[in-house]
């Protein structure tokens, strides 16, 4: 399949790129600062141009997103807006703008803070929960095109960076997270939230 991989230079994106290439997919990488293509997917005009220039694709896999962490008493309106513009709206745009350029599926990244309370993770809970709800409804509307979300806990490989936020929680190796993407991309299900 010809797959657009968004956020291919990140911790998750690097592992996902290797897995998809190993499975003989033709992968086109994009991020703001590296990859085959350079686009900021939080900008609707750039997303539209990206698809016009580089499409069509069989599938889109998103491994991008940034969310501020902090206590509820300190998170500002700007922080919550940053969670929306950093993670939610870019992935919605990838689907909305991609409908005319993607033949089969979209796989988005959310995270376990959609369902587990972790102090400091309120903005992430908002973003991940919003996306997972959106995916279920969007799947019904865009069929036979498909959309799924991958909702992992903290990656084993990210414990040094984020482990202090998740005391006692079992991390997930990136190999299991990338397997969930393969299930979404190569399988036939839609409207799913996969928890690797
Ligand atoms: N790390 C974890 O343990 C964990 C656990 C569960 C869920 N997640 C989720 O997984 C996703 C990836 O996490 P990660 O730790 O791999 O992040 P990361 O290492 O910071 O990588 C993020 C990637 O996305 C790209 N990117 C970010 N904003 C972009 C934009 N507006 N347009 C285009 N590309 C953009 C970055 O490249 P540029 O900076 O060059 O644009 C980079 O390639 C995030 O949504 C995160 O919330 C992470």
GROMACS .gro file of N, CA and C in nm, residues 16 21-22 92 99 154 192:
model
   21
   16UNK      N    1   0.721   0.302   1.376
   16UNK     CA    2   0.615   0.267   1.281
   16UNK      C    3   0.668   0.267   1.137
   21UNK      N    4   0.778  -0.028   0.646
   21UNK     CA    5   0.873  -0.056   0.538
   21UNK      C    6   0.905  -0.205   0.535
   22UNK      N    7   0.924  -0.264   0.654
   22UNK     CA    8   0.951  -0.408   0.662
   22UNK      C    9   0.838  -0.489   0.602
   92UNK      N   10  -0.808   1.546   1.284
   92UNK     CA   11  -0.938   1.560   1.218
   92UNK      C   12  -0.918   1.614   1.076
   99UNK      N   13  -1.027   1.289   0.253
   99UNK     CA   14  -1.133   1.204   0.199
   99UNK      C   15  -1.127   1.190   0.047
  154UNK      N   16   0.179   0.465   2.825
  154UNK     CA   17   0.312   0.518   2.799
  154UNK      C   18   0.399   0.411   2.733
  192UNK      N   19  -1.286   0.166   1.536
  192UNK     CA   20  -1.229   0.096   1.651
  192UNK      C   21  -1.130   0.186   1.726
   0.00000   0.00000   0.00000
